[in-house]
Amino acid sequence: MTATILIVEDEAAIQELITYNLQQAGYETVCADNAEKAMALITAALPDLILLDWMLPGMSGVEFARVLRRNERTRLIPIIMLTARTQETDKVAGLEMGADDYITKPFSPRELVARINAVLRRLIPEASDEAIEIDGLRLEPVNHRVTAGNQEIELGPTEYRLLHFMMTHTERVYSRSQLLDRVWGDHVFVEERTVDVHIRRLRKALQLAGKDEWIQTVRGAGYRFSATAVQSVKDSGSDI
């Protein structure tokens, strides 16, 4: 589940340097040199994180960040500001505007990658390659392997992504539409009932390891992953 980073930087040499180092770190990258091109890329597919230069031709990075934060579709995308401004007031302004982190130029590529890793771990844990283990159920993103004890659990690609998301967001209830946006992608248009089909498949795969009840239905709200002994609330009508 490689994260996609949108680099919005108008200096070609810096854009190339960032792209090279992020790809070496295992990230996918897309690039734009102004806010208009960046918005076109975001409209096509939401990135996992945006590296945004403060000074851009046309609309500034700061104003573009404000636009993104006001938009319901883009307001939760993590933003790291890149800027030559070093004054504390500028840093505060960038963070108050909605940036999740702030890096001043010149910067170390290693520091940049470390900052990106930290933001993604905090805000989008499912984008990390770190293994996740909950009460004997282990998911390894690097090799897409899921095990319960010594037993390997076979999952299809969609069930794997669904389990990965739910294991990194335990005890929270997500509606079908939220799961479609976060697991399938907001640019993919499928019926909400598709979620139910994949929930059934995921439960069936986990049943062999006795973990199927961890995928719980919350009537009228959606689904929750919980390793507690709480029994799933099932409704034969609108919910599984």
C-alpha positions as MATLAB code, in Angstrom:
seq = 'MTATILIVEDEAAIQELITYNLQQAGYETVCADNAEKAMALITAALPDLILLDWMLPGMSGVEFARVLRRNERTRLIPIIMLTARTQETDKVAGLEMGADDYITKPFSPRELVARINAVLRRLIPEASDEAIEIDGLRLEPVNHRVTAGNQEIELGPTEYRLLHFMMTHTERVYSRSQLLDRVWGDHVFVEERTVDVHIRRLRKALQLAGKDEWIQTVRGAGYRFSATAVQSVKDSGSDI';
ca = [
       0.000    0.000    0.000;
       2.588    2.491   -1.188;
       1.668    6.075   -0.350;
       1.418    8.624   -3.153;
       3.027   12.013   -2.529;
       2.039   15.081   -4.542;
       5.023   17.442   -4.886;
       3.989   21.023   -5.641;
       7.262   22.848   -6.351;
       8.095   25.260   -9.168;
      11.891   24.926   -9.019;
      12.721   22.039  -11.343;
      15.981   21.068   -9.597;
      14.330   20.844   -6.183;
      11.339   18.977   -7.614;
      13.698   16.444   -9.231;
      15.735   16.023   -6.026;
      12.617   15.428   -3.907;
      11.147   13.027   -6.459;
      14.328   10.936   -6.585;
      14.646   10.660   -2.801;
      10.975    9.841   -2.216;
      10.995    7.163   -4.897;
      14.149    5.710   -3.346;
      12.262    5.599   -0.047;
       9.478    3.577   -1.696;
       6.901    6.291   -2.302;
       5.028    6.991   -5.519;
       5.205   10.601   -6.642;
       3.298   12.997   -8.867;
       4.435   16.558   -9.524;
       3.028   19.973  -10.305;
       4.694   23.376  -10.546;
       1.652   25.475   -9.669;
      -1.612   25.268   -7.757;
      -3.787   24.909  -10.876;
      -1.928   21.806  -12.082;
      -1.871   20.425   -8.555;
      -5.656   20.770   -8.250;
      -6.137   18.934  -11.551;
      -4.077   16.011  -10.213;
      -5.988   16.032   -6.918;
      -9.306   16.042   -8.794;
      -8.229   12.921  -10.690;
      -7.045   11.059   -7.579;
      -6.398   12.108   -3.995;
      -2.750   11.836   -2.933;
      -1.859   10.520    0.514;
       0.218   13.615    1.338;
       1.103   16.935   -0.290;
       4.533   18.587   -0.194;
       3.653   22.199   -0.878;
       6.068   25.026   -1.635;
       5.157   28.289    0.061;
       6.069   30.486   -2.926;
       4.385   29.383   -6.160;
       3.626   31.298   -9.368;
       0.036   32.484   -9.403;
      -1.752   31.240   -6.289;
       0.686   30.935   -3.391;
       1.154   27.672   -1.521;
      -0.368   29.186    1.593;
      -3.527   30.253   -0.224;
      -3.722   26.888   -1.992;
      -3.516   25.150    1.374;
      -6.422   27.282    2.598;
      -8.440   26.227   -0.456;
      -7.727   22.559    0.268;
      -8.680   22.907    3.930;
     -12.004   24.550    3.040;
     -12.952   21.764    0.625;
     -14.738   18.766    2.179;
     -13.030   16.322   -0.189;
      -9.487   17.569    0.406;
      -9.536   18.984    3.925;
      -7.977   15.899    5.558;
      -5.044   15.448    3.159;
      -1.816   15.899    5.165;
       0.209   18.924    4.023;
       3.903   19.584    4.646;
       4.993   23.106    3.714;
       8.360   23.676    2.027;
       9.736   27.200    2.298;
      12.823   29.363    2.507;
      11.085   31.462    5.171;
      12.762   30.885    8.525;
      11.063   33.395   10.806;
       9.049   31.908   13.649;
       6.032   34.024   12.662;
       6.095   32.455    9.187;
       6.223   28.942   10.653;
       3.323   29.724   12.959;
       1.335   31.186   10.061;
       1.925   28.040    8.012;
       0.823   25.732   10.812;
      -2.202   27.858   11.723;
      -3.279   27.817    8.071;
      -3.583   24.035    8.309;
      -0.164   22.560    7.483;
       0.708   19.378    9.382;
       4.444   20.100    9.311;
       6.856   22.743    8.061;
      10.335   22.280    6.560;
      12.682   25.150    5.716;
      15.020   25.196    2.714;
      17.723   24.029    2.385;
      16.733   20.707    3.917;
      18.231   17.262    4.199;
      16.501   14.637    2.010;
      16.795   12.196    4.933;
      15.023   14.659    7.222;
      12.304   15.194    4.624;
      11.667   11.445    4.318;
      11.654   11.117    8.118;
       9.112   13.948    8.439;
       6.885   12.374    5.792;
       7.081    8.998    7.534;
       6.142   10.610   10.847;
       3.137   12.475    9.415;
       1.849    9.389    7.608;
       2.240    7.191   10.702;
       0.280    9.740   12.716;
      -2.442   10.649   10.233;
      -2.642    7.761    7.739;
      -1.334    4.664    9.513;
      -2.556    2.353    6.726;
      -0.020    3.986    4.381;
       2.876    2.733    6.521;
       4.801   -0.456    5.747;
       5.117   -1.333    9.433;
       3.681   -4.700   10.473;
       0.517   -4.620   12.600;
      -0.310   -7.232   15.230;
      -3.452   -7.364   17.348;
      -3.994  -10.236   19.767;
      -2.338  -12.832   17.521;
      -3.596  -11.490   14.190;
      -0.619  -10.146   12.225;
      -0.625   -8.203    8.969;
       2.642   -7.531    7.133;
       2.287   -4.812    4.459;
       5.693   -5.491    2.909;
       4.701   -8.963    1.673;
       0.882   -8.722    2.026;
       0.921  -11.651    4.450;
      -1.773  -12.137    7.093;
      -1.363  -14.753    9.814;
      -3.101  -15.825   12.993;
      -0.579  -17.687   15.115;
       1.072  -20.151   12.734;
      -1.903  -20.165   10.373;
      -1.754  -18.132    7.175;
      -4.986  -16.421    6.130;
      -5.617  -16.158    2.402;
      -7.211  -12.859    1.372;
      -8.058  -11.274   -1.944;
      -6.556   -7.829   -2.708;
      -9.669   -5.900   -1.666;
     -10.182   -7.913    1.539;
      -6.520   -7.328    2.377;
      -6.848   -3.551    1.929;
     -10.064   -3.565    3.960;
      -8.452   -5.490    6.816;
      -5.359   -3.276    6.716;
      -7.473   -0.141    7.031;
      -9.617   -1.560    9.823;
      -6.630   -2.867   11.813;
      -5.062    0.596   11.712;
      -8.326    2.267   12.788;
      -9.602   -0.010   15.541;
     -12.696    0.746   17.636;
     -13.908    3.413   15.214;
     -17.123    3.043   13.222;
     -16.958    3.698    9.473;
     -19.942    3.939    7.158;
     -20.013    2.171    3.808;
     -19.317    5.428    1.967;
     -16.356    6.208    4.230;
     -14.900    2.754    3.651;
     -15.379    3.142   -0.103;
     -13.464    6.440   -0.036;
     -10.646    5.194    2.201;
     -10.211    1.632    0.866;
     -11.386    1.764   -2.765;
     -10.524    5.426   -3.373;
     -12.785    8.430   -3.807;
     -12.302    8.354   -7.597;
     -13.684    4.805   -7.848;
     -17.448    4.669   -8.310;
     -19.052    1.465   -7.055;
     -22.244    0.693   -5.167;
     -22.120    1.002   -1.366;
     -23.407   -2.574   -1.104;
     -20.084   -3.669   -2.584;
     -18.663   -3.084    0.902;
     -21.072   -5.672    2.327;
     -19.868   -8.303   -0.139;
     -16.234   -7.811    0.833;
     -17.067   -7.684    4.551;
     -18.678  -11.126    4.150;
     -15.597  -12.463    2.363;
     -13.285  -11.011    4.999;
     -15.311  -12.515    7.840;
     -15.325  -15.900    6.108;
     -11.521  -15.823    5.746;
     -11.058  -14.814    9.387;
     -13.537  -17.427   10.604;
     -10.992  -20.242   10.211;
      -8.800  -18.469   12.769;
     -11.725  -17.575   15.044;
     -11.330  -13.834   14.343;
     -14.468  -13.194   12.286;
     -16.357  -11.563   15.187;
     -13.751   -8.808   15.277;
     -15.441   -7.323   12.203;
     -18.493   -5.895   13.920;
     -21.625   -4.386   12.458;
     -23.003   -1.271   14.135;
     -26.664   -1.006   13.220;
     -27.497    2.037   11.151;
     -23.908    3.307   11.217;
     -21.465    0.922    9.531;
     -18.624   -1.370   10.545;
     -16.020   -1.463   13.284;
     -12.919   -3.574   13.948;
     -12.644   -4.594   17.590;
     -10.662   -7.412   19.164;
     -12.845   -7.261   22.272;
     -15.384   -9.939   23.151;
     -18.293   -7.694   22.196;
     -20.661   -9.631   19.982;
     -21.391   -8.212   16.583;
     -24.748   -6.426   16.392;
     -26.403   -7.897   13.327;
     -29.398   -6.635   11.460;
     -30.859   -8.783    8.721;
     -32.298   -5.699    7.082;
     -30.037   -2.833    6.029;
     -26.833   -4.159    7.573;
     -25.110   -7.528    7.522;
];
